XYZ file of N, CA and C in Angstrom:
375
model
N -0.465 13.897 -15.695
C -1.483 12.970 -15.243
C -1.028 12.271 -14.191
N -2.035 12.245 -13.157
C -1.570 11.401 -11.998
C -2.014 9.923 -12.233
N -0.911 9.086 -12.011
C -1.157 7.628 -12.145
C -0.332 6.764 -11.101
N -0.980 5.882 -10.536
C -0.506 4.839 -9.591
C -0.715 3.461 -10.257
N 0.302 2.791 -10.529
C 0.013 1.571 -11.288
C 0.716 0.420 -10.391
N -0.109 -0.549 -9.881
C 0.292 -1.624 -9.120
C 0.633 -2.956 -9.979
N 1.398 -3.643 -9.310
C 1.627 -4.965 -10.018
C 2.207 -5.920 -8.863
N 2.382 -7.115 -9.091
C 2.938 -8.239 -8.246
C 1.905 -9.012 -7.628
N 0.530 -8.755 -7.785
C -0.275 -9.564 -7.071
C -0.386 -11.113 -7.785
N -0.994 -11.956 -7.205
C -1.257 -13.403 -7.520
C -1.718 -14.279 -6.700
N -1.707 -15.523 -6.889
C -2.226 -16.599 -6.088
C -1.179 -17.397 -5.428
N -1.152 -17.642 -3.940
C -0.158 -18.308 -3.287
C -1.074 -19.096 -2.270
N -0.158 -20.094 -1.742
C -0.701 -20.857 -0.623
C -0.523 -20.222 0.706
N -1.166 -20.623 1.578
C -1.002 -19.930 2.980
C 0.528 -20.109 3.319
N 1.136 -19.129 4.014
C 2.549 -19.226 4.527
C 3.343 -18.682 3.452
N 2.934 -18.439 2.109
C 3.753 -17.938 1.047
C 4.061 -16.468 1.009
N 4.719 -15.782 0.092
C 5.088 -14.617 -0.017
C 4.834 -13.963 -1.292
N 4.440 -12.689 -1.497
C 4.406 -11.871 -2.686
C 5.099 -10.523 -2.281
N 5.421 -9.763 -3.404
C 5.981 -8.562 -3.412
C 5.179 -7.679 -4.325
N 4.397 -6.658 -3.803
C 3.761 -5.524 -4.639
C 4.600 -4.532 -4.939
N 4.308 -3.959 -6.114
C 5.041 -2.631 -6.578
C 4.010 -1.747 -7.045
N 4.294 -0.526 -6.865
C 3.462 0.599 -7.245
C 4.254 1.664 -7.957
N 4.157 1.792 -9.158
C 4.987 2.839 -9.744
C 4.079 4.171 -9.759
N 4.598 5.208 -9.369
C 3.882 6.498 -9.118
C 4.430 7.685 -10.250
N 3.572 8.102 -10.810
C 3.729 9.239 -11.920
C 4.418 10.449 -11.305
N 5.186 11.106 -12.090
C 6.145 12.134 -11.705
C 5.224 13.252 -11.003
N 3.835 13.331 -11.346
C 3.129 14.459 -10.919
C 2.858 14.332 -9.365
N 3.121 13.162 -8.740
C 2.982 12.897 -7.441
C 4.445 12.972 -6.655
N 4.428 13.847 -5.729
C 5.772 14.044 -4.909
C 5.900 12.686 -4.070
N 7.122 12.080 -3.867
C 7.292 10.850 -3.341
C 7.315 11.276 -1.796
N 7.333 12.563 -1.442
C 7.164 12.824 0.048
C 5.934 12.887 0.541
N 4.991 12.708 -0.356
C 3.548 12.734 0.072
C 3.432 11.458 0.915
N 2.414 11.384 1.844
C 1.974 10.258 2.381
C 1.557 9.125 1.397
N 2.057 8.027 1.451
C 1.704 6.913 0.611
C 1.436 5.635 1.191
N 0.745 4.713 0.559
C 0.505 3.495 1.224
C -0.263 2.479 0.494
N -0.565 1.356 1.164
C -1.305 0.216 0.655
C -2.423 0.117 1.372
N -3.568 -0.255 0.622
C -4.919 -0.550 1.290
C -5.428 -1.786 0.642
N -6.390 -2.484 1.301
C -7.009 -3.594 0.626
C -8.496 -3.479 0.952
N -9.357 -4.114 0.293
C -10.821 -4.338 0.342
C -11.354 -5.661 0.071
N -11.464 -6.474 1.083
C -12.203 -7.671 0.880
C -13.564 -7.638 0.547
N -14.143 -8.614 -0.179
C -15.572 -8.724 -0.429
C -16.469 -8.399 0.771
N -17.310 -7.431 0.580
C -18.238 -7.032 1.568
C -17.710 -6.221 2.720
N -16.487 -5.726 2.640
C -15.794 -4.947 3.786
C -15.331 -3.814 3.251
N -15.204 -2.748 4.325
C -14.758 -1.478 4.126
C -13.178 -1.662 3.497
N -12.792 -0.532 2.701
C -11.359 -0.520 2.290
C -10.691 -0.190 3.573
N -9.473 -0.938 3.819
C -8.768 -0.693 5.122
C -7.317 -0.453 4.778
N -6.718 0.270 5.462
C -5.264 0.661 5.535
C -4.448 -0.530 5.965
N -3.359 -0.959 5.029
C -2.539 -1.988 5.546
C -1.214 -1.604 5.954
N -0.605 -0.512 5.264
C 0.734 0.067 5.497
C 0.890 1.326 4.975
N 1.277 2.345 5.633
C 1.486 3.884 5.108
C 2.829 4.394 5.513
N 3.249 5.213 4.822
C 4.543 5.971 5.053
C 4.521 7.466 4.875
N 5.080 8.080 6.007
C 5.110 9.675 5.764
C 6.256 10.146 5.088
N 6.268 11.678 5.256
C 7.438 12.355 4.489
C 8.803 11.871 5.080
N 9.023 11.661 6.220
C 10.335 11.379 6.928
C 10.477 9.928 7.191
N 9.591 9.085 6.670
C 9.944 7.671 6.831
C 9.188 6.908 7.862
N 8.344 7.485 8.637
C 7.474 7.032 9.480
C 6.431 6.167 8.897
N 6.462 4.921 9.263
C 5.538 3.836 8.723
C 4.557 3.329 9.811
N 3.333 3.126 9.449
C 2.297 2.573 10.355
C 1.810 1.381 9.597
N 1.592 0.374 10.400
C 0.982 -0.904 9.846
C -0.297 -1.125 10.624
N -1.200 -1.735 9.935
C -2.331 -2.444 10.497
C -2.050 -3.500 11.517
N -2.656 -3.666 12.502
C -2.317 -4.768 13.537
C -2.299 -6.167 12.908
N -3.074 -6.345 12.045
C -3.221 -7.778 11.489
C -2.041 -8.080 10.523
N -1.157 -7.097 10.171
C -0.091 -7.387 9.290
C 1.197 -7.165 10.031
N 1.221 -6.651 11.064
C 2.474 -6.262 11.748
C 3.454 -7.520 11.937
N 4.700 -7.521 11.581
C 5.468 -8.626 11.748
C 5.573 -9.401 10.400
N 4.632 -9.300 9.539
C 4.544 -10.183 8.400
C 4.843 -9.212 6.981
N 4.352 -8.074 7.048
C 4.386 -7.202 5.917
C 5.415 -6.070 6.227
N 6.103 -5.716 5.121
C 7.064 -4.578 5.105
C 6.750 -3.688 3.915
N 6.714 -2.367 4.438
C 6.620 -1.392 3.250
C 7.926 -0.661 3.040
N 8.194 -0.394 1.758
C 9.508 0.394 1.621
C 9.139 1.242 0.152
N 10.048 2.135 0.120
C 9.989 3.011 -1.247
C 11.285 3.302 -1.826
N 11.349 3.509 -3.084
C 12.577 3.950 -3.700
C 12.227 5.300 -4.492
N 12.766 6.243 -3.979
C 12.113 7.603 -4.548
C 12.858 7.748 -5.874
N 14.020 7.179 -6.118
C 14.756 7.328 -7.417
C 13.906 6.751 -8.464
N 13.293 5.600 -8.049
C 12.377 4.830 -9.040
C 10.989 5.206 -9.050
N 10.520 6.158 -8.255
C 9.085 6.462 -8.184
C 8.243 5.188 -7.697
N 8.847 4.450 -6.917
C 8.103 3.140 -6.719
C 7.905 2.784 -5.237
N 6.786 2.318 -4.867
C 6.466 1.785 -3.531
C 6.225 0.308 -3.516
N 6.678 -0.242 -2.378
C 6.606 -1.776 -2.343
C 5.954 -2.211 -1.018
N 5.449 -3.292 -1.231
C 4.892 -4.019 0.024
C 5.339 -5.480 -0.208
N 6.339 -5.847 0.767
C 6.557 -7.263 0.873
C 5.721 -7.859 1.860
N 5.135 -8.953 1.515
C 4.130 -9.759 2.219
C 4.708 -11.149 2.489
N 4.793 -11.544 3.592
C 5.219 -12.876 4.027
C 4.305 -13.502 5.038
N 4.466 -14.743 5.147
C 3.417 -15.669 6.049
C 2.116 -15.247 5.662
N 1.705 -15.159 4.368
C 0.306 -14.867 4.014
C -0.794 -15.843 4.539
N -1.823 -15.196 4.825
C -2.949 -16.007 5.367
C -4.228 -15.813 4.425
N -5.066 -16.785 4.511
C -6.256 -16.646 3.627
C -7.080 -15.287 3.969
N -6.986 -14.774 4.923
C -7.849 -13.748 5.419
C -7.069 -12.338 4.712
N -5.761 -12.521 4.145
C -5.282 -11.420 3.413
C -5.670 -11.281 2.138
N -6.646 -12.273 1.560
C -7.023 -12.265 0.130
C -7.905 -11.040 0.022
N -7.528 -10.281 -1.055
C -8.205 -9.065 -1.284
C -7.565 -8.327 -2.576
N -8.223 -7.478 -3.259
C -7.537 -6.545 -4.039
C -6.669 -5.453 -3.251
N -5.490 -5.293 -3.593
C -4.590 -4.336 -2.928
C -4.423 -3.091 -3.671
N -4.603 -1.850 -3.003
C -4.569 -0.574 -3.834
C -3.394 0.343 -3.292
N -2.849 0.800 -4.134
C -1.693 1.876 -3.821
C -2.395 3.224 -3.754
N -1.994 4.044 -2.843
C -2.619 5.235 -2.616
C -1.603 6.479 -2.252
N -2.039 7.649 -2.606
C -1.193 8.833 -2.253
C -1.970 10.021 -1.769
N -1.465 10.732 -0.793
C -2.212 11.872 -0.342
C -2.076 13.024 -1.403
N -2.825 14.048 -1.181
C -2.513 15.283 -1.976
C -1.421 16.221 -1.495
N -0.710 15.869 -0.537
C 0.290 16.957 -0.095
C 1.194 16.322 0.892
N 2.080 17.059 1.454
C 3.099 16.448 2.361
C 2.263 16.020 3.665
N 2.898 14.863 4.265
C 2.359 14.753 5.645
C 3.455 14.175 6.384
N 3.439 14.270 7.814
C 4.452 13.857 8.483
C 4.065 12.643 9.430
N 2.849 12.591 9.731
C 2.348 11.506 10.430
C 1.302 10.695 9.639
N 1.611 9.662 8.743
C 0.855 8.957 8.056
C -0.489 8.365 8.874
N -1.587 8.260 8.210
C -2.801 7.631 8.780
C -3.092 6.549 8.030
N -3.699 5.419 8.545
C -4.350 4.375 7.793
C -5.706 4.603 7.527
N -6.218 5.802 7.551
C -7.595 6.139 7.123
C -7.599 6.517 5.720
N -8.473 5.920 4.895
C -8.544 6.032 3.427
C -8.910 7.442 2.951
N -9.809 8.165 4.009
C -10.260 9.555 3.589
C -8.984 10.478 3.542
N -7.857 10.186 3.781
C -6.724 11.139 3.854
C -6.004 10.928 2.435
N -6.268 10.180 1.578
C -5.639 9.854 0.453
C -6.483 10.170 -0.781
N -5.837 10.924 -1.546
C -6.756 11.546 -2.942
C -6.487 10.746 -4.124
N -5.381 9.985 -4.286
C -5.021 9.324 -5.420
C -4.904 7.858 -5.206
N -5.545 7.076 -6.273
C -5.512 5.598 -6.079
C -5.196 4.908 -7.410
N -4.507 3.869 -7.228
C -4.369 2.999 -8.301
C -5.631 2.073 -8.549
N -5.402 1.205 -9.549
C -6.660 0.342 -10.016
C -6.498 -0.976 -9.157
N -5.575 -1.384 -8.508
C -5.503 -2.550 -7.691
C -4.922 -3.640 -8.298
N -4.406 -4.604 -7.502
C -3.777 -5.906 -7.816
C -4.334 -6.889 -6.940
N -4.918 -8.088 -7.495
C -5.538 -9.030 -6.669
C -4.433 -9.965 -6.099
N -4.643 -10.169 -4.724
C -3.879 -11.069 -3.950
C -4.945 -12.281 -3.440
N -4.508 -13.326 -3.770
C -5.364 -14.683 -3.353
C -4.622 -15.614 -2.715
N -4.960 -15.894 -1.403
C -4.249 -16.802 -0.521
C -5.103 -17.991 -0.247
N -4.645 -19.202 -0.395
C -5.554 -20.378 -0.438
C -4.972 -21.133 0.750
N -5.791 -21.909 1.361
C -5.405 -22.653 2.695
C -4.941 -24.116 2.282
């Protein structure tokens, strides 16, 4: 059974930090493209940070320099370290994985087949 389970969301003040985790079931190869997306109310789901098979990482312009994506293949876990959080970062955050290997990850949601249930991040001013 394919599962991605997120954790680590919460409420922080602007300027604070959070670390999200996503545990991936064994049925998903950790060399697939994987990443984090978010969807603020009334907006499209957008890519935040994604990683390809050989470690290429892409970030949305809005989070560059503040967020850092990493993964631990031995633990089947994907992380998102979020620093200098802003109120506009408020959204549920979703972990996602593609259906196969990829070498150049994309921030487009259409390239990802598997999704977690999301974890809420709320940043107050």
